[in-house]
Amino acid sequence: MDDQAPQSVKEQVSEEEWKARCDLAALYRLVRMHGWDDLFFTHISMRVPGPDEHFLLNPFGLLYEDVTASNLVKVDLDGNVLPPSTYGINPAGFTIHSAIHAAREDVTVAMHLHTDQGVAVAAQKDGLLPISQLAMNIMSDVAYHDYEGLALVEEEKARLVADLGEKHTMILRNHGTLSVGSHPFQAYLRIYLLERACRIQTMAQAGGELIHWDKEMQDKVYKQGEEGVLNEFFLEIAWAALRTRVDRESPGYDQ
């Protein structure tokens, strides 16, 4: 990792951007720690604080355990790398994340994964089923986007953001999962709940007859769990705890 990492850019960016870089690098390390990384073919973005429409992405081809605050790549909505970098970005990642950041000013972080269980549920006609508390924690907030091949076509952006609407989680059919949030822990918690719900669903489908809950129960559980996602005090405590875990188990991300 030391041979790949550039010198720290901490002194070259604002304090706010440096914090965003450290938070985003921590998210990449958490994804790796969960085994959600799919080599380097998934992506997480974070909006850079300030008036410019810039956001950060991972250096394409770099393993997530090697992502650091300094080697994250900053781009604008046209795909220009700012400043020029020795690293490139995933073109499909740019398509998805630039569409979301352009359309949703409330989105600071967007996470997209291709886990086995997420893709398995994305391949099911009925999508996520109301068979677990974890699923019902988010079902009222899940959108769906039909598969269009690799996300390389500019025209898909409008359809993707229209399908997402004002929701915060999405199942990209035959493709994977996605979450957004205004805080790093919001986006992380939403994808965590979605991924666990997908895993439980695929496990439960191997057994007997499933118990499905109705829309009334789905809405009840969603409202009960929503407080934790919106409570700013809780968000800061929870995110600090996760940053401590990353400090302990995958140090060096904040360099």
mmCIF file of C-alpha atoms in Angstrom:
data_model
loop_
_atom_site.group_PDB
_atom_site.id
_atom_site.type_symbol
_atom_site.label_atom_id
_atom_site.label_comp_id
_atom_site.label_asym_id
_atom_site.label_seq_id
_atom_site.Cartn_x
_atom_site.Cartn_y
_atom_site.Cartn_z
ATOM 1 C CA MET A 1 0.000 0.000 0.000
ATOM 2 C CA ASP A 2 2.790 2.442 0.806
ATOM 3 C CA ASP A 3 4.107 2.249 -2.754
ATOM 4 C CA GLN A 4 0.685 3.053 -4.188
ATOM 5 C CA ALA A 5 -0.429 5.807 -1.830
ATOM 6 C CA PRO A 6 0.333 9.399 -2.877
ATOM 7 C CA GLN A 7 1.619 11.962 -0.429
ATOM 8 C CA SER A 8 -1.018 13.350 1.911
ATOM 9 C CA VAL A 9 -3.208 16.059 0.386
ATOM 10 C CA LYS A 10 -4.340 17.268 3.808
ATOM 11 C CA GLU A 11 -2.529 20.590 3.475
ATOM 12 C CA GLN A 12 -3.860 21.115 -0.060
ATOM 13 C CA VAL A 13 -7.593 20.916 0.690
ATOM 14 C CA SER A 14 -10.014 22.577 3.074
ATOM 15 C CA GLU A 15 -10.629 21.174 6.524
ATOM 16 C CA GLU A 16 -14.157 20.245 5.421
ATOM 17 C CA GLU A 17 -12.920 18.370 2.363
ATOM 18 C CA TRP A 18 -10.307 16.520 4.399
ATOM 19 C CA LYS A 19 -12.983 15.333 6.835
ATOM 20 C CA ALA A 20 -15.113 14.156 3.891
ATOM 21 C CA ARG A 21 -12.112 12.298 2.463
ATOM 22 C CA CYS A 22 -11.437 10.538 5.774
ATOM 23 C CA ASP A 23 -15.097 9.596 6.183
ATOM 24 C CA LEU A 24 -15.293 8.220 2.652
ATOM 25 C CA ALA A 25 -12.056 6.253 2.972
ATOM 26 C CA ALA A 26 -13.456 4.776 6.202
ATOM 27 C CA LEU A 27 -16.587 3.683 4.318
ATOM 28 C CA TYR A 28 -14.452 1.893 1.725
ATOM 29 C CA ARG A 29 -12.599 0.082 4.502
ATOM 30 C CA LEU A 30 -15.923 -0.909 6.130
ATOM 31 C CA VAL A 31 -17.164 -2.318 2.831
ATOM 32 C CA ARG A 32 -13.997 -4.389 2.595
ATOM 33 C CA MET A 33 -14.371 -5.554 6.195
ATOM 34 C CA HIS A 34 -17.876 -6.829 5.386
ATOM 35 C CA GLY A 35 -16.639 -8.602 2.246
ATOM 36 C CA TRP A 36 -18.870 -6.401 0.082
ATOM 37 C CA ASP A 37 -16.112 -5.028 -2.148
ATOM 38 C CA ASP A 38 -16.313 -7.199 -5.327
ATOM 39 C CA LEU A 39 -12.605 -6.479 -5.957
ATOM 40 C CA PHE A 40 -12.903 -2.780 -6.963
ATOM 41 C CA PHE A 41 -15.996 -2.867 -9.171
ATOM 42 C CA THR A 42 -18.419 -1.241 -6.743
ATOM 43 C CA HIS A 43 -18.258 2.358 -5.657
ATOM 44 C CA ILE A 44 -19.067 4.882 -2.951
ATOM 45 C CA SER A 45 -19.122 8.623 -3.508
ATOM 46 C CA MET A 46 -19.183 11.631 -1.218
ATOM 47 C CA ARG A 47 -20.050 15.201 -2.100
ATOM 48 C CA VAL A 48 -17.269 17.699 -1.381
ATOM 49 C CA PRO A 49 -18.594 20.437 0.949
ATOM 50 C CA GLY A 50 -18.781 23.833 -0.690
ATOM 51 C CA PRO A 51 -20.429 25.630 -3.604
ATOM 52 C CA ASP A 52 -18.812 23.572 -6.363
ATOM 53 C CA GLU A 53 -20.539 20.451 -7.672
ATOM 54 C CA HIS A 54 -17.624 18.133 -6.907
ATOM 55 C CA PHE A 55 -17.613 14.652 -5.418
ATOM 56 C CA LEU A 56 -15.074 11.992 -4.460
ATOM 57 C CA LEU A 57 -14.743 8.453 -5.849
ATOM 58 C CA ASN A 58 -12.317 5.595 -5.377
ATOM 59 C CA PRO A 59 -9.282 5.214 -7.657
ATOM 60 C CA PHE A 60 -10.386 2.540 -10.134
ATOM 61 C CA GLY A 61 -8.334 -0.628 -9.816
ATOM 62 C CA LEU A 62 -7.161 0.021 -6.261
ATOM 63 C CA LEU A 63 -8.282 -2.502 -3.655
ATOM 64 C CA TYR A 64 -10.455 -1.058 -0.924
ATOM 65 C CA GLU A 65 -7.981 -1.894 1.819
ATOM 66 C CA ASP A 66 -5.621 0.482 -0.004
ATOM 67 C CA VAL A 67 -8.047 3.394 -0.370
ATOM 68 C CA THR A 68 -6.966 6.408 1.662
ATOM 69 C CA ALA A 69 -8.167 9.951 2.172
ATOM 70 C CA SER A 70 -5.388 11.212 -0.082
ATOM 71 C CA ASN A 71 -5.764 8.869 -3.044
ATOM 72 C CA LEU A 72 -9.505 9.397 -3.466
ATOM 73 C CA VAL A 73 -10.267 11.078 -6.798
ATOM 74 C CA LYS A 74 -12.215 14.346 -6.964
ATOM 75 C CA VAL A 75 -14.391 14.902 -10.047
ATOM 76 C CA ASP A 76 -16.978 17.377 -11.264
ATOM 77 C CA LEU A 77 -20.347 16.486 -12.779
ATOM 78 C CA ASP A 78 -18.779 16.370 -16.256
ATOM 79 C CA GLY A 79 -16.217 13.761 -15.198
ATOM 80 C CA ASN A 80 -13.213 16.074 -15.064
ATOM 81 C CA VAL A 81 -10.647 14.980 -12.475
ATOM 82 C CA LEU A 82 -9.728 17.872 -10.154
ATOM 83 C CA PRO A 83 -6.795 18.182 -9.884
ATOM 84 C CA PRO A 84 -5.349 15.763 -12.461
ATOM 85 C CA SER A 85 -4.589 12.405 -10.859
ATOM 86 C CA THR A 86 -2.496 9.365 -11.732
ATOM 87 C CA TYR A 87 -5.646 7.346 -11.003
ATOM 88 C CA GLY A 88 -8.760 6.937 -13.095
ATOM 89 C CA ILE A 89 -12.344 6.326 -12.036
ATOM 90 C CA ASN A 90 -14.845 3.606 -12.863
ATOM 91 C CA PRO A 91 -16.927 4.930 -15.817
ATOM 92 C CA ALA A 92 -20.049 3.101 -14.637
ATOM 93 C CA GLY A 93 -19.498 4.477 -11.156
ATOM 94 C CA PHE A 94 -19.309 7.986 -12.536
ATOM 95 C CA THR A 95 -22.558 7.525 -14.467
ATOM 96 C CA ILE A 96 -24.489 6.373 -11.403
ATOM 97 C CA HIS A 97 -23.028 8.785 -8.871
ATOM 98 C CA SER A 98 -22.955 11.893 -11.039
ATOM 99 C CA ALA A 99 -26.639 11.342 -11.835
ATOM 100 C CA ILE A 100 -27.550 11.086 -8.155
ATOM 101 C CA HIS A 101 -25.443 14.028 -6.965
ATOM 102 C CA ALA A 102 -26.744 16.257 -9.767
ATOM 103 C CA ALA A 103 -30.379 15.433 -9.033
ATOM 104 C CA ARG A 104 -30.414 15.155 -5.244
ATOM 105 C CA GLU A 105 -28.924 18.061 -3.294
ATOM 106 C CA ASP A 106 -29.818 16.256 -0.066
ATOM 107 C CA VAL A 107 -27.444 13.387 -0.904
ATOM 108 C CA THR A 108 -23.959 13.612 0.566
ATOM 109 C CA VAL A 109 -23.052 9.922 0.281
ATOM 110 C CA ALA A 110 -24.119 7.271 -2.231
ATOM 111 C CA MET A 111 -23.147 3.591 -1.868
ATOM 112 C CA HIS A 112 -23.504 0.919 -4.560
ATOM 113 C CA LEU A 113 -22.741 -2.793 -4.067
ATOM 114 C CA HIS A 114 -22.795 -6.097 -5.992
ATOM 115 C CA THR A 115 -22.951 -8.638 -3.174
ATOM 116 C CA ASP A 116 -24.078 -12.211 -3.801
ATOM 117 C CA GLN A 117 -27.190 -11.810 -1.682
ATOM 118 C CA GLY A 118 -28.011 -8.357 -3.039
ATOM 119 C CA VAL A 119 -27.769 -9.503 -6.643
ATOM 120 C CA ALA A 120 -29.746 -12.660 -5.798
ATOM 121 C CA VAL A 121 -32.684 -10.589 -4.544
ATOM 122 C CA ALA A 122 -32.245 -8.112 -7.408
ATOM 123 C CA ALA A 123 -32.728 -11.062 -9.760
ATOM 124 C CA GLN A 124 -36.064 -12.002 -8.166
ATOM 125 C CA LYS A 125 -39.232 -10.683 -9.787
ATOM 126 C CA ASP A 126 -40.825 -9.761 -6.447
ATOM 127 C CA GLY A 127 -37.675 -8.109 -5.128
ATOM 128 C CA LEU A 128 -37.351 -7.581 -1.395
ATOM 129 C CA LEU A 129 -39.986 -9.462 0.604
ATOM 130 C CA PRO A 130 -41.560 -8.354 3.931
ATOM 131 C CA ILE A 131 -40.422 -11.448 5.795
ATOM 132 C CA SER A 132 -37.975 -9.987 8.330
ATOM 133 C CA GLN A 133 -37.820 -7.015 10.655
ATOM 134 C CA LEU A 134 -34.709 -5.858 8.840
ATOM 135 C CA ALA A 135 -36.566 -5.809 5.521
ATOM 136 C CA MET A 136 -39.513 -3.933 6.997
ATOM 137 C CA ASN A 137 -37.134 -1.360 8.486
ATOM 138 C CA ILE A 138 -36.489 -0.140 4.938
ATOM 139 C CA MET A 139 -39.179 -1.565 2.600
ATOM 140 C CA SER A 140 -41.173 1.667 2.481
ATOM 141 C CA ASP A 141 -38.012 3.407 1.327
ATOM 142 C CA VAL A 142 -36.877 0.993 -1.420
ATOM 143 C CA ALA A 143 -37.044 1.936 -5.111
ATOM 144 C CA TYR A 144 -36.366 -0.286 -8.142
ATOM 145 C CA HIS A 145 -34.512 0.372 -11.395
ATOM 146 C CA ASP A 146 -34.683 -2.002 -14.356
ATOM 147 C CA TYR A 147 -31.488 -3.444 -15.782
ATOM 148 C CA GLU A 148 -30.055 -1.648 -18.838
ATOM 149 C CA GLY A 149 -26.622 -3.280 -19.076
ATOM 150 C CA LEU A 150 -23.432 -1.725 -17.743
ATOM 151 C CA ALA A 151 -24.170 1.809 -16.568
ATOM 152 C CA LEU A 152 -22.238 3.521 -19.344
ATOM 153 C CA VAL A 153 -25.029 5.285 -21.241
ATOM 154 C CA GLU A 154 -25.681 8.941 -20.482
ATOM 155 C CA GLU A 155 -29.383 8.572 -21.185
ATOM 156 C CA GLU A 156 -29.806 6.094 -18.330
ATOM 157 C CA LYS A 157 -29.116 8.809 -15.776
ATOM 158 C CA ALA A 158 -32.550 10.404 -16.111
ATOM 159 C CA ARG A 159 -34.308 7.051 -15.746
ATOM 160 C CA LEU A 160 -32.225 6.075 -12.720
ATOM 161 C CA VAL A 161 -32.919 9.291 -10.793
ATOM 162 C CA ALA A 162 -36.602 9.177 -11.771
ATOM 163 C CA ASP A 163 -36.847 5.654 -10.370
ATOM 164 C CA LEU A 164 -35.007 6.652 -7.187
ATOM 165 C CA GLY A 165 -37.272 9.669 -6.696
ATOM 166 C CA GLU A 166 -37.108 10.850 -3.084
ATOM 167 C CA LYS A 167 -36.287 7.417 -1.661
ATOM 168 C CA HIS A 168 -32.984 6.461 -0.064
ATOM 169 C CA THR A 169 -32.428 2.826 -1.031
ATOM 170 C CA MET A 170 -32.673 1.107 -4.389
ATOM 171 C CA ILE A 171 -32.506 -2.361 -5.849
ATOM 172 C CA LEU A 172 -30.998 -2.253 -9.332
ATOM 173 C CA ARG A 173 -32.594 -5.293 -10.923
ATOM 174 C CA ASN A 174 -30.141 -8.068 -11.877
ATOM 175 C CA HIS A 175 -27.353 -5.759 -10.738
ATOM 176 C CA GLY A 176 -27.118 -4.878 -7.048
ATOM 177 C CA THR A 177 -28.076 -2.492 -4.260
ATOM 178 C CA LEU A 178 -27.738 1.224 -3.592
ATOM 179 C CA SER A 179 -28.252 3.625 -0.703
ATOM 180 C CA VAL A 180 -27.950 7.371 -0.209
ATOM 181 C CA GLY A 181 -27.825 9.667 2.794
ATOM 182 C CA SER A 182 -26.969 13.130 4.000
ATOM 183 C CA HIS A 183 -24.585 11.640 6.595
ATOM 184 C CA PRO A 184 -22.059 8.792 6.193
ATOM 185 C CA PHE A 185 -23.803 6.669 8.813
ATOM 186 C CA GLN A 186 -27.203 7.155 7.159
ATOM 187 C CA ALA A 187 -26.001 5.715 3.870
ATOM 188 C CA TYR A 188 -24.075 2.966 5.657
ATOM 189 C CA LEU A 189 -26.957 1.932 7.906
ATOM 190 C CA ARG A 190 -29.408 1.819 5.016
ATOM 191 C CA ILE A 191 -27.185 -0.417 2.885
ATOM 192 C CA TYR A 192 -26.358 -2.527 5.937
ATOM 193 C CA LEU A 193 -30.056 -3.148 6.607
ATOM 194 C CA LEU A 194 -30.757 -3.831 2.939
ATOM 195 C CA GLU A 195 -27.854 -6.237 2.562
ATOM 196 C CA ARG A 196 -28.758 -8.162 5.722
ATOM 197 C CA ALA A 197 -32.409 -8.308 4.664
ATOM 198 C CA CYS A 198 -31.363 -9.733 1.291
ATOM 199 C CA ARG A 199 -29.134 -12.319 2.952
ATOM 200 C CA ILE A 200 -31.901 -13.397 5.328
ATOM 201 C CA GLN A 201 -34.352 -13.618 2.441
ATOM 202 C CA THR A 202 -32.149 -15.915 0.372
ATOM 203 C CA MET A 203 -31.545 -18.102 3.428
ATOM 204 C CA ALA A 204 -35.242 -18.240 4.335
ATOM 205 C CA GLN A 205 -36.194 -19.181 0.775
ATOM 206 C CA ALA A 206 -34.223 -22.397 1.182
ATOM 207 C CA GLY A 207 -36.552 -23.477 3.982
ATOM 208 C CA GLY A 208 -40.314 -23.798 4.359
ATOM 209 C CA GLU A 209 -43.265 -21.508 3.685
ATOM 210 C CA LEU A 210 -42.504 -17.841 4.362
ATOM 211 C CA ILE A 211 -44.520 -15.463 6.542
ATOM 212 C CA HIS A 212 -45.261 -12.240 4.647
ATOM 213 C CA TRP A 213 -46.380 -9.130 6.531
ATOM 214 C CA ASP A 214 -48.827 -6.604 5.055
ATOM 215 C CA LYS A 215 -48.260 -2.964 4.127
ATOM 216 C CA GLU A 216 -49.636 -1.749 7.466
ATOM 217 C CA MET A 217 -46.952 -3.651 9.368
ATOM 218 C CA GLN A 218 -44.255 -2.628 6.896
ATOM 219 C CA ASP A 219 -45.101 1.060 7.412
ATOM 220 C CA LYS A 220 -45.269 0.632 11.194
ATOM 221 C CA VAL A 221 -41.810 -0.931 11.434
ATOM 222 C CA TYR A 222 -40.343 1.625 9.010
ATOM 223 C CA LYS A 223 -41.619 4.524 11.116
ATOM 224 C CA GLN A 224 -40.393 2.897 14.319
ATOM 225 C CA GLY A 225 -36.869 2.540 12.923
ATOM 226 C CA GLU A 226 -36.701 5.867 11.118
ATOM 227 C CA GLU A 227 -35.762 7.833 14.244
ATOM 228 C CA GLY A 228 -32.304 6.276 14.383
ATOM 229 C CA VAL A 229 -31.596 7.225 10.789
ATOM 230 C CA LEU A 230 -32.641 10.855 11.283
ATOM 231 C CA ASN A 231 -31.443 11.607 14.819
ATOM 232 C CA GLU A 232 -28.331 13.758 14.408
ATOM 233 C CA PHE A 233 -26.956 12.997 17.874
ATOM 234 C CA PHE A 234 -27.240 9.251 17.260
ATOM 235 C CA LEU A 235 -25.680 9.578 13.807
ATOM 236 C CA GLU A 236 -22.563 11.226 15.221
ATOM 237 C CA ILE A 237 -22.177 8.693 18.051
ATOM 238 C CA ALA A 238 -22.714 5.716 15.757
ATOM 239 C CA TRP A 239 -20.368 7.019 13.077
ATOM 240 C CA ALA A 240 -17.651 7.761 15.644
ATOM 241 C CA ALA A 241 -17.959 4.166 16.877
ATOM 242 C CA LEU A 242 -17.535 2.812 13.357
ATOM 243 C CA ARG A 243 -14.565 5.095 12.701
ATOM 244 C CA THR A 244 -13.007 3.667 15.880
ATOM 245 C CA ARG A 245 -13.545 0.150 14.527
ATOM 246 C CA VAL A 246 -11.827 1.115 11.279
ATOM 247 C CA ASP A 247 -8.969 2.733 13.220
ATOM 248 C CA ARG A 248 -8.498 -0.540 15.062
ATOM 249 C CA GLU A 249 -9.001 -3.063 12.251
ATOM 250 C CA SER A 250 -7.913 -1.212 9.093
ATOM 251 C CA PRO A 251 -5.606 1.678 10.076
ATOM 252 C CA GLY A 252 -4.060 4.071 7.587
ATOM 253 C CA TYR A 253 -7.209 5.114 5.756
ATOM 254 C CA ASP A 254 -6.955 8.675 7.107
ATOM 255 C CA GLN A 255 -3.597 9.378 5.477
#
